[in-house]
Amino acid sequence: MFKINIRWGWFIGIAISSSSILSTNCAFAQIIPDGTLPNNSSVKLEGNNSIIEGGTQAGGNLFHSFREFSVPTNGAALFNNKVDIQNIISRVTGGSVSNIDGIIGTKGTANLFLINPNGIVFGQNAQLNVGGSFVATSANALQFGNIGFFSATAKNIPSPLLTINPSALLFNQINQNAVIQNNSVAFAGQDPAGIDAFGLRVPDGRSLLLVGGNVSMDGGKLNAYGGRVELGGLGEPGTVALGVDGDNLSLRFPSNVARTDISLTNSSGVFVTGAGGGNIAVNAKNLEILGGSILSGGIGPGLGTPETVAGDITLNATGSIKVAGTGSIVRNLVCLGSQGNGGNIIIDSVTQVTISGSSSNINSGLFVNSQSTTGTAGDIIVTSPRVTLDNSGVLSAQSASGNGGNINLQTDLLLLRRGASISTSAGTAEAGGNGGNITINAPSGFIVAVPNENSDITADAFRGNGGRVDIQAFGIYGIQPRSNPTSLSDITASSEFGVTPDVDPNIGLVNLPTLAAETEVAQTCQAGGTLAKSSFTITGRGGLPPNPGDALNTDAVQVDLVTLNPNGNRPNRSFVPSKITTPAPEPIIEATGLALNEKGEVVLTANLPTTTPHSPWLKPASCRAIRNS
């Protein structure tokens, strides 16, 4: 009796009787070796199940090569490998897509690599029963350090020296029609917290990597509890580095090679929540998480220790990132009853990030949340030239009793619309905790909201101290700091019992020094001789206006007339008893214009040169021009 044992506490009841008819006819299962290896793969049919044997071994690596590789509904492809094999590397050299709607299984703890440059599609019934990590890719070849490669397009014979772990995925002939698609919703046992799981699953702590070409999920699920799920693709020739760290595999994408689009739609899900350490990484051109789809990391209910730290969710796009639709969520949670500290959500988009919901009752957005009685929430870090939160879109960092997580935004434009929210909070009526900080850094950009749409930025705590809201922006419009939330668009930082909160919305302009004009006017006028011409100048970043928002006009600064000092400086002359005629002193005349001095500064003057007459049509100074000067 041959049984498929699922290593997660459940098993699929597929039993193959030893009296089953063995056959080398693989047409039904569509698993056909191509005969290109020194020791070729062989396939035996037992009912709907294909038993795969043979292959060429090099150290701990076992190489298989197929012309076609597809698994029908209710079928299985079972690699009958030795239990000491570390990596099973299977290439598909024909011109057809691999359609997987049954089970792929291995023995022992071997990692399984499935390479098909024409694409791989996992149907709704697809399941994994592998003992190690799983990689599905449309790459052309696997690189093994400087020793050699194993190619699905060149069909080369693997060198006996290829005994090390694979080091890279090679994309040298891009097939624009090749896709990696996952639609699997098959039952996959229970997660570490005892909750039913569905979709493709690898053993806890292992890695599940889908690398295209375009990568899409239409209702499908991926599960690697406490492990790593990574999605990504290249749109032009290049190399994706493959890291091997114990049981974990990871990818490193080149920065100068175009990537492909990745989409999750129709309630798709990626889950790494476990006893800690689960990570999700996505590298795309444009990334869309739509229609109630979820990326979920963190520490599951009843799991973890006080020292446990959840892994991170990292989304990187050379184009845009969009999270939209009812219940579309990226979350990193420390669940109720668990212990440990939350992980981070890190988002980096070259063009824009859009978070948009569709209902005020079910939010969409980014959430880091610690429901545990100990530990803190993680941070949310978003970097993009444009960030839009619309229609109840949310960025939220919360902690039930520990300190709240921080939210950091680096952007040129933050647009808040229709009930959008950026918030940190900590504590409950029974437990303390300090609110996290919100930092929005847009030194040359703007923060824009509609006043009556109730879009808020809040850093609150219950018994602890409210967090700090620190905003650096060139302009803030439609949202104002307030002591308490209102039905308008607000910026608040509050606490039930904590210290005075700190809200610092800074528009990023330098305060100009104030100078008393009276102290700079000559206090004596020479009563005799040739009077020296005096001048009166007010400077503020080069001249009037002292405030960059003021217009240049003919309004003069009011300066009171002064009393002549009889003992003031006057020329030496002999006393003449006759009547002395003294020229009338020149009055202090109101300034009537602006002129440029030899330093290029704008100065206020009473007598304008005829070459630079003042004109009342001068436009107000530009804040941006002043800032860039």
XYZ file of C-alpha atoms in Angstrom:
629
model
C 0.000 0.000 0.000
C 1.420 3.424 -1.039
C 0.086 6.375 0.937
C 0.598 10.104 0.668
C 1.287 11.356 4.166
C 0.696 15.064 4.719
C 3.201 16.317 7.271
C 0.855 18.842 8.870
C -1.268 16.443 10.890
C -3.694 15.383 8.176
C -3.563 13.025 5.281
C -5.122 12.693 1.909
C -6.779 9.349 1.546
C -5.145 8.260 -1.652
C -4.225 4.609 -1.466
C -2.662 2.792 -4.343
C -3.072 -0.969 -4.289
C 0.020 -2.991 -5.040
C -2.072 -4.876 -7.567
C -2.621 -1.728 -9.634
C -1.588 -2.036 -13.213
C 1.797 -0.390 -13.830
C 2.178 1.452 -17.083
C 4.728 3.593 -18.844
C 1.973 5.312 -20.807
C 1.992 8.831 -19.329
C -0.471 10.465 -21.687
C -3.265 10.748 -19.136
C -1.144 12.460 -16.488
C 0.767 14.444 -19.125
C 4.099 13.817 -17.441
C 6.498 12.812 -20.199
C 10.305 12.627 -19.773
C 12.372 14.138 -22.595
C 15.300 11.695 -22.507
C 18.004 14.383 -22.246
C 19.731 13.246 -19.029
C 22.521 10.687 -18.527
C 20.158 8.865 -16.185
C 16.711 9.728 -17.489
C 13.569 10.230 -15.486
C 10.963 7.489 -15.636
C 7.238 7.614 -14.920
C 4.885 4.821 -13.863
C 1.131 5.227 -13.902
C -0.857 3.843 -10.992
C -4.434 4.865 -11.653
C -4.481 8.658 -11.944
C -1.148 8.939 -10.160
C 2.273 9.220 -11.736
C 5.226 7.785 -9.800
C 8.401 9.616 -10.886
C 11.678 7.778 -10.442
C 15.204 7.869 -11.793
C 16.782 11.173 -12.672
C 20.431 12.206 -12.514
C 21.935 12.760 -9.071
C 24.827 15.114 -8.229
C 25.544 15.118 -4.531
C 22.367 16.123 -2.735
C 20.753 17.413 -5.949
C 18.455 15.253 -8.099
C 17.772 16.455 -11.666
C 14.671 15.570 -13.715
C 13.814 16.669 -17.249
C 10.342 16.469 -18.845
C 8.885 17.335 -22.220
C 5.512 17.869 -20.530
C 4.530 18.142 -16.893
C 0.859 18.558 -15.941
C -1.276 16.964 -13.223
C -5.020 16.452 -13.817
C -7.827 16.900 -11.310
C -7.782 14.075 -8.740
C -4.359 13.002 -9.994
C -0.942 13.117 -8.355
C 2.689 13.479 -9.415
C 4.798 11.702 -6.775
C 8.603 11.969 -6.791
C 9.936 8.698 -5.387
C 13.275 10.175 -4.353
C 15.790 9.006 -1.762
C 15.167 10.621 1.597
C 18.682 12.112 1.716
C 18.099 14.242 -1.403
C 18.203 17.967 -0.572
C 16.942 19.508 -3.829
C 14.751 18.015 -6.565
C 15.195 20.147 -9.683
C 12.704 19.526 -12.498
C 12.703 21.304 -15.843
C 10.039 21.279 -18.565
C 11.587 21.601 -22.025
C 8.520 21.324 -24.279
C 6.419 24.205 -25.491
C 3.355 23.735 -23.289
C 2.197 25.294 -20.031
C 2.199 23.112 -16.908
C -1.367 22.816 -15.609
C -1.451 21.519 -12.039
C -4.880 20.602 -10.659
C -3.875 17.669 -8.490
C -1.143 16.813 -5.985
C 2.621 17.228 -6.294
C 4.434 15.181 -3.644
C 7.989 14.310 -2.588
C 9.658 12.117 0.020
C 11.811 13.301 2.884
C 12.554 16.993 3.367
C 13.778 17.844 -0.132
C 13.127 21.235 -1.699
C 11.308 21.060 -5.045
C 12.061 23.359 -8.002
C 9.655 23.310 -10.978
C 10.986 25.246 -13.993
C 8.857 25.871 -17.089
C 9.684 28.901 -19.292
C 6.184 28.643 -20.819
C 4.383 29.122 -17.512
C 2.741 27.209 -14.664
C -0.937 27.371 -13.678
C -2.230 25.930 -10.402
C -5.934 25.110 -10.568
C -8.440 25.263 -7.737
C -7.694 21.663 -6.717
C -3.907 21.938 -6.764
C -2.095 20.763 -3.618
C 1.483 20.441 -2.422
C 2.785 17.546 -0.330
C 6.479 18.433 -0.263
C 8.815 18.073 2.688
C 10.815 21.231 2.030
C 10.458 24.546 0.235
C 8.787 24.904 -3.173
C 9.786 27.127 -6.099
C 7.680 27.491 -9.260
C 9.255 29.666 -11.937
C 9.203 30.539 -15.627
C 12.954 31.187 -15.578
C 15.053 29.584 -18.294
C 17.635 28.065 -15.982
C 19.022 27.616 -12.486
C 22.544 28.827 -11.767
C 24.852 26.945 -9.383
C 27.455 29.484 -8.324
C 30.382 29.555 -10.764
C 30.151 25.837 -11.444
C 27.391 25.742 -14.041
C 23.661 25.832 -14.740
C 20.671 23.615 -15.502
C 18.637 25.033 -18.394
C 15.144 24.266 -19.660
C 15.812 25.991 -22.985
C 19.357 24.809 -23.718
C 18.537 21.293 -22.440
C 22.104 20.923 -21.222
C 23.373 17.874 -19.365
C 23.960 18.805 -15.712
C 27.570 18.618 -14.625
C 28.437 16.063 -11.933
C 29.913 19.046 -10.093
C 26.500 20.656 -9.548
C 26.405 19.469 -5.966
C 25.843 22.849 -4.298
C 22.579 24.682 -3.688
C 21.162 26.715 -6.590
C 22.289 30.346 -6.405
C 20.198 32.202 -9.004
C 17.305 32.089 -11.458
C 18.371 32.984 -15.005
C 15.936 34.790 -17.314
C 17.717 35.023 -20.675
C 14.828 34.411 -23.104
C 11.701 36.168 -21.872
C 8.407 34.613 -22.954
C 5.903 37.467 -22.625
C 3.009 34.986 -22.520
C 4.425 32.915 -19.667
C 2.563 33.348 -16.392
C 2.713 31.897 -12.925
C -0.889 31.714 -11.735
C -2.328 30.299 -8.526
C -6.050 29.618 -8.144
C -5.765 26.857 -5.544
C -8.349 26.749 -2.751
C -7.940 23.056 -1.886
C -8.092 22.062 1.772
C -4.581 22.152 3.263
C -5.070 21.008 6.840
C -4.946 23.360 9.822
C -2.552 26.163 10.617
C -0.481 26.148 13.858
C -3.389 27.758 15.742
C -5.834 25.052 14.623
C -7.613 27.108 11.966
C -8.473 25.485 8.623
C -6.118 26.368 5.796
C -6.692 26.284 2.042
C -4.547 26.522 -1.069
C -0.906 25.676 -1.730
C 1.048 24.964 1.437
C 4.610 24.113 2.428
C 5.686 22.780 5.847
C 5.841 25.368 8.615
C 9.039 27.397 8.550
C 9.721 26.684 4.861
C 9.525 28.908 1.777
C 7.049 29.141 -1.103
C 8.303 31.166 -4.078
C 6.432 32.032 -7.300
C 8.732 33.744 -9.799
C 7.627 34.867 -13.292
C 6.928 36.524 -15.729
C 3.658 37.960 -14.583
C 2.396 36.433 -11.341
C -1.317 36.394 -10.552
C -3.680 34.923 -7.982
C -7.411 34.742 -8.692
C -8.959 33.593 -5.441
C -5.983 31.328 -4.726
C -4.211 30.951 -1.388
C -0.567 30.474 -0.374
C 0.527 29.256 3.064
C 3.974 29.120 4.701
C 3.352 29.512 8.436
C 6.414 30.910 10.163
C 8.225 30.655 6.821
C 8.427 32.861 3.750
C 6.246 33.574 0.722
C 7.790 35.562 -2.090
C 6.275 36.734 -5.380
C 8.123 38.468 -8.196
C 8.983 38.550 -11.861
C 11.269 39.995 -14.524
C 10.059 41.578 -17.763
C 13.408 41.481 -19.558
C 16.557 39.341 -19.424
C 18.256 39.339 -16.059
C 19.272 37.320 -13.041
C 17.402 36.928 -9.764
C 19.707 35.898 -6.940
C 18.530 32.982 -4.812
C 19.547 32.949 -1.170
C 19.566 29.774 0.905
C 19.605 30.187 4.682
C 18.967 26.862 6.353
C 15.390 25.902 5.521
C 14.553 29.330 4.076
C 14.877 30.459 0.475
C 14.754 34.118 -0.559
C 15.105 36.228 -3.699
C 17.091 39.340 -4.530
C 15.946 41.213 -7.640
C 18.253 43.384 -9.762
C 17.527 47.110 -9.538
C 18.214 47.902 -13.200
C 16.015 45.259 -14.872
C 12.347 45.785 -15.723
C 9.891 43.806 -13.624
C 6.448 42.398 -14.332
C 3.015 43.014 -12.841
C 1.651 41.052 -9.891
C -2.029 40.903 -8.971
C -4.109 39.349 -6.201
C -7.848 39.445 -6.862
C -11.127 37.861 -5.764
C -10.244 37.224 -2.089
C -6.801 35.780 -2.736
C -4.641 35.282 0.332
C -1.033 34.891 1.443
C -0.563 33.644 5.023
C 2.633 33.292 7.050
C 1.135 33.819 10.526
C 2.644 31.305 12.923
C 4.843 31.124 16.001
C 6.868 34.051 14.658
C 9.307 34.925 11.919
C 6.985 34.578 8.910
C 7.859 36.943 6.040
C 6.145 38.059 2.844
C 8.024 39.807 0.033
C 6.717 41.061 -3.309
C 8.843 42.577 -6.086
C 6.844 43.881 -9.030
C 6.403 46.596 -11.604
C 2.795 47.266 -10.607
C 1.228 45.467 -7.646
C -2.533 45.221 -7.148
C -4.241 43.741 -4.084
C -7.939 43.897 -4.915
C -11.374 42.486 -4.133
C -10.866 41.494 -0.505
C -7.428 39.949 -1.018
C -5.131 39.674 2.005
C -1.444 39.528 2.869
C -1.227 38.314 6.471
C 1.767 37.918 8.774
C 2.419 37.949 12.496
C 2.026 35.655 15.510
C -1.005 33.368 15.650
C -3.433 32.910 18.585
C -1.844 31.214 21.589
C 1.610 31.124 19.967
C 4.951 32.793 20.574
C 7.006 33.764 23.623
C 7.822 37.202 25.076
C 11.021 37.161 22.986
C 9.276 36.246 19.726
C 9.394 38.804 16.907
C 7.082 38.511 13.920
C 8.521 38.796 10.434
C 8.032 41.663 7.984
C 5.835 42.243 4.952
C 7.852 44.040 2.260
C 6.277 45.342 -0.957
C 8.530 46.872 -3.604
C 7.335 48.226 -6.955
C 9.098 50.072 -9.751
C 5.626 51.330 -10.703
C 2.558 51.637 -8.473
C 1.055 49.755 -5.527
C -2.713 49.612 -5.105
C -4.728 48.121 -2.238
C -8.411 48.581 -3.059
C -11.860 47.121 -2.582
C -13.840 45.992 0.441
C -11.612 44.239 2.958
C -8.401 44.346 0.902
C -5.783 44.247 3.634
C -2.068 44.039 4.304
C -1.737 43.158 7.988
C 0.928 42.127 10.471
C -0.756 41.029 13.717
C 0.099 39.739 17.156
C -3.145 37.897 17.817
C -5.127 37.694 21.034
C -3.618 35.202 23.476
C -0.203 35.194 21.800
C 3.099 36.652 22.973
C 5.816 38.659 21.270
C 6.335 41.803 19.242
C 4.756 42.639 15.923
C 6.553 42.837 12.606
C 6.680 45.731 10.153
C 4.970 46.590 6.889
C 7.449 48.225 4.502
C 6.219 49.662 1.201
C 8.345 51.301 -1.485
C 6.814 52.471 -4.771
C 8.543 54.523 -7.447
C 5.341 56.233 -8.660
C 2.396 56.023 -6.238
C 0.667 54.115 -3.451
C -3.145 54.024 -3.376
C -5.186 52.678 -0.449
C -8.903 52.724 -1.211
C -11.877 51.050 0.455
C -15.459 50.762 -0.686
C -17.379 50.726 2.594
C -17.240 52.707 5.827
C -17.920 49.523 7.802
C -15.182 47.323 6.335
C -11.855 49.088 6.059
C -9.127 48.453 3.550
C -5.515 49.327 4.168
C -2.344 48.569 6.080
C -2.574 47.326 9.673
C 0.023 46.498 12.312
C -1.784 45.411 15.450
C -0.812 43.806 18.750
C -3.776 42.335 20.634
C -1.457 40.680 23.138
C -1.200 41.799 26.772
C 2.556 42.108 26.237
C 4.685 43.329 23.383
C 4.371 46.170 20.913
C 2.932 46.624 17.468
C 5.244 46.892 14.487
C 5.786 49.918 12.255
C 4.333 50.984 8.908
C 6.871 52.574 6.563
C 5.693 53.948 3.205
C 7.966 55.618 0.648
C 6.459 56.967 -2.578
C 6.197 60.306 -4.434
C 2.399 60.167 -4.108
C 0.313 58.488 -1.399
C -3.495 58.491 -1.668
C -5.899 57.252 1.003
C -9.485 57.285 -0.226
C -12.942 56.028 0.737
C -12.103 54.832 4.283
C -8.598 53.724 3.349
C -6.554 53.191 6.515
C -3.002 53.155 7.835
C -3.227 51.856 11.409
C -0.751 50.852 14.125
C -2.407 49.658 17.351
C -1.402 47.946 20.571
C -3.735 46.638 23.287
C -1.342 47.191 26.194
C 2.191 47.732 24.952
C 3.424 50.723 23.008
C 1.742 51.483 19.717
C 3.663 51.119 16.494
C 4.927 54.052 14.452
C 3.806 55.215 11.021
C 6.397 56.866 8.774
C 5.551 58.362 5.383
C 8.094 59.792 2.944
C 6.232 61.449 0.085
C 5.783 64.545 -2.059
C 1.983 64.455 -1.924
C -0.319 62.917 0.678
C -3.967 63.042 -0.397
C -6.667 62.138 2.160
C -10.222 61.684 0.888
C -13.649 60.527 2.144
C -13.006 59.234 5.633
C -9.384 58.199 5.182
C -7.405 57.622 8.363
C -3.801 57.505 9.554
C -3.726 56.459 13.197
C -1.635 55.054 16.004
C -3.141 54.035 19.331
C -2.189 52.143 22.464
C -3.855 50.796 25.581
C -7.383 50.087 26.764
C -9.439 51.042 29.804
C -7.699 48.222 31.693
C -4.163 48.532 30.326
C -1.671 51.253 29.568
C 0.698 51.872 26.714
C 2.071 54.892 24.898
C 0.724 55.839 21.510
C 3.034 55.471 18.545
C 4.372 58.390 16.531
C 3.241 59.538 13.104
C 5.922 61.125 10.946
C 5.025 62.573 7.550
C 8.050 63.902 5.704
C 7.105 65.955 2.638
C 9.545 68.893 2.841
C 8.895 70.023 -0.721
C 5.398 68.595 -1.028
C 1.852 68.930 0.217
C -0.719 67.299 2.468
C -4.222 67.755 1.092
C -7.611 66.815 2.556
C -11.196 67.988 2.098
C -12.278 69.726 5.341
C -15.773 68.225 5.610
C -14.861 64.636 4.615
C -13.673 63.589 8.101
C -10.245 62.327 7.099
C -8.046 62.168 10.204
C -4.464 61.860 11.390
C -4.455 60.691 15.023
C -1.880 59.504 17.568
C -3.803 58.466 20.686
C -3.376 56.451 23.867
C -5.732 55.523 26.690
C -3.742 55.468 29.923
C -0.314 56.199 28.513
C 1.034 59.168 26.639
C -0.389 60.184 23.313
C 2.026 59.848 20.423
C 3.683 62.620 18.481
C 2.451 63.823 15.103
C 5.371 65.340 13.219
C 4.611 66.771 9.791
C 7.153 68.474 7.530
C 5.474 69.810 4.407
C 5.594 72.792 2.079
C 1.840 73.191 2.449
C -0.995 71.652 4.482
C -4.520 72.147 3.170
C -7.966 71.095 4.367
C -6.897 69.464 7.650
C -6.094 71.182 10.958
C -4.656 70.327 14.381
C -7.354 70.057 17.038
C -7.488 68.982 20.668
C -10.208 66.394 19.988
C -11.589 64.630 16.912
C -14.498 66.309 15.131
C -16.617 65.593 12.096
C -14.115 67.611 10.078
C -10.669 66.536 8.917
C -8.453 66.613 12.020
C -4.917 66.162 13.273
C -5.023 65.034 16.923
C -2.729 63.537 19.532
C -4.448 62.750 22.812
C -4.489 60.584 25.917
C -7.039 59.896 28.630
C -4.440 60.184 31.389
C -1.156 61.040 29.704
C 0.870 64.198 29.278
C 0.042 66.998 26.870
C 0.332 65.573 23.379
C 2.615 66.943 20.716
C 1.331 68.003 17.316
C 3.852 69.716 15.063
C 2.514 70.525 11.600
C 5.402 72.487 10.123
C 4.997 73.989 6.676
C 8.734 74.005 6.270
C 9.377 77.758 5.920
C 12.130 79.508 7.878
C 10.978 82.219 10.303
C 12.567 85.519 9.322
C 14.187 87.701 12.036
C 12.269 90.789 13.173
C 14.278 94.021 13.336
C 13.032 97.262 14.960
C 13.281 99.858 12.221
C 13.486 102.845 14.601
C 16.814 101.759 16.026
C 18.376 101.711 12.586
C 17.433 105.299 11.593
C 20.062 108.002 12.174
C 19.173 109.878 15.357
C 21.081 113.067 14.475
C 20.908 115.396 11.516
C 23.844 117.654 10.797
C 22.626 121.193 11.163
C 25.317 122.769 9.088
C 27.704 122.014 6.311
C 27.047 119.454 3.674
C 24.558 116.941 4.997
C 25.442 113.316 4.319
C 22.806 111.363 2.498
C 21.364 108.634 4.703
C 19.382 105.538 3.754
C 16.875 103.268 5.512
C 16.723 99.583 4.551
C 14.593 96.749 5.854
C 15.927 93.304 4.867
C 14.241 89.954 5.104
C 15.822 87.203 3.038
C 17.171 89.883 0.707
C 14.698 92.771 1.287
C 10.978 93.359 1.527
C 8.634 91.648 2.032
C 9.649 90.363 5.497
C 6.998 87.628 5.108
C 7.370 85.597 1.881
C 3.592 85.596 1.457
C 3.292 89.416 1.382
C 2.930 91.273 -1.881
C 5.455 93.811 -3.080
C 3.669 97.180 -2.970
C 4.164 100.864 -2.144
C 2.992 100.631 1.472
C 5.698 102.338 3.517
C 6.951 101.436 6.938
C 5.767 104.124 9.387
C 8.695 105.730 11.223
C 8.100 108.682 13.604
C 10.031 111.919 13.118
C 12.849 112.432 15.600
C 13.933 115.493 17.592
C 17.224 117.001 16.573
C 19.941 116.765 19.163
C 21.334 120.317 19.649
C 24.644 118.777 20.623
C 24.781 116.661 17.548
C 27.732 116.531 15.252
C 28.265 119.770 13.359
C 31.287 121.323 11.545
C 33.839 123.549 13.353
C 33.411 127.219 12.521
C 34.166 130.583 14.185
C 31.460 132.590 15.895
C 29.963 135.420 13.814
C 27.785 137.835 15.765
C 25.615 138.508 12.774
C 22.372 136.664 12.108
C 22.933 133.031 11.351
C 21.034 131.504 8.490
C 20.700 127.745 8.854
C 19.380 125.613 5.991
C 16.142 123.874 6.852
C 16.816 120.216 7.728
C 15.663 117.648 5.242
C 12.594 115.828 6.566
C 12.475 112.058 6.826
C 10.494 111.129 3.769
C 8.295 108.095 3.473
C 9.730 105.369 1.302
C 8.144 105.261 -2.123
C 9.728 102.346 -3.907
C 11.987 99.326 -4.128
C 15.383 99.077 -5.783
C 18.237 96.615 -6.162
C 21.510 97.500 -4.452
C 24.991 96.401 -5.569
C 24.562 93.098 -3.674
C 21.451 92.180 -5.577
C 19.207 92.783 -2.557
C 15.806 94.433 -2.715
C 15.845 97.605 -0.557
C 13.224 100.176 0.446
C 14.202 103.700 -0.666
C 12.771 107.208 -0.776
C 14.394 108.232 -4.068
C 14.189 105.712 -6.840
C 16.693 105.816 -9.688
C 15.025 106.741 -12.914
C 16.236 103.507 -14.486
C 14.272 101.283 -12.093
C 10.908 102.918 -11.417
C 8.583 101.203 -8.957
C 5.508 99.719 -10.484
C 2.379 98.818 -8.496
C 1.737 95.807 -10.695
C 4.550 93.745 -9.229
C 3.251 90.287 -8.352
C 3.414 88.762 -4.846
C 6.577 86.856 -4.033
C 6.516 83.135 -4.765
C 7.130 80.957 -1.693
C 8.511 78.234 -3.904
C 10.869 80.673 -5.611
C 12.076 81.947 -2.248
C 12.505 78.388 -0.978
C 14.565 77.417 -4.012
C 16.754 80.519 -3.953
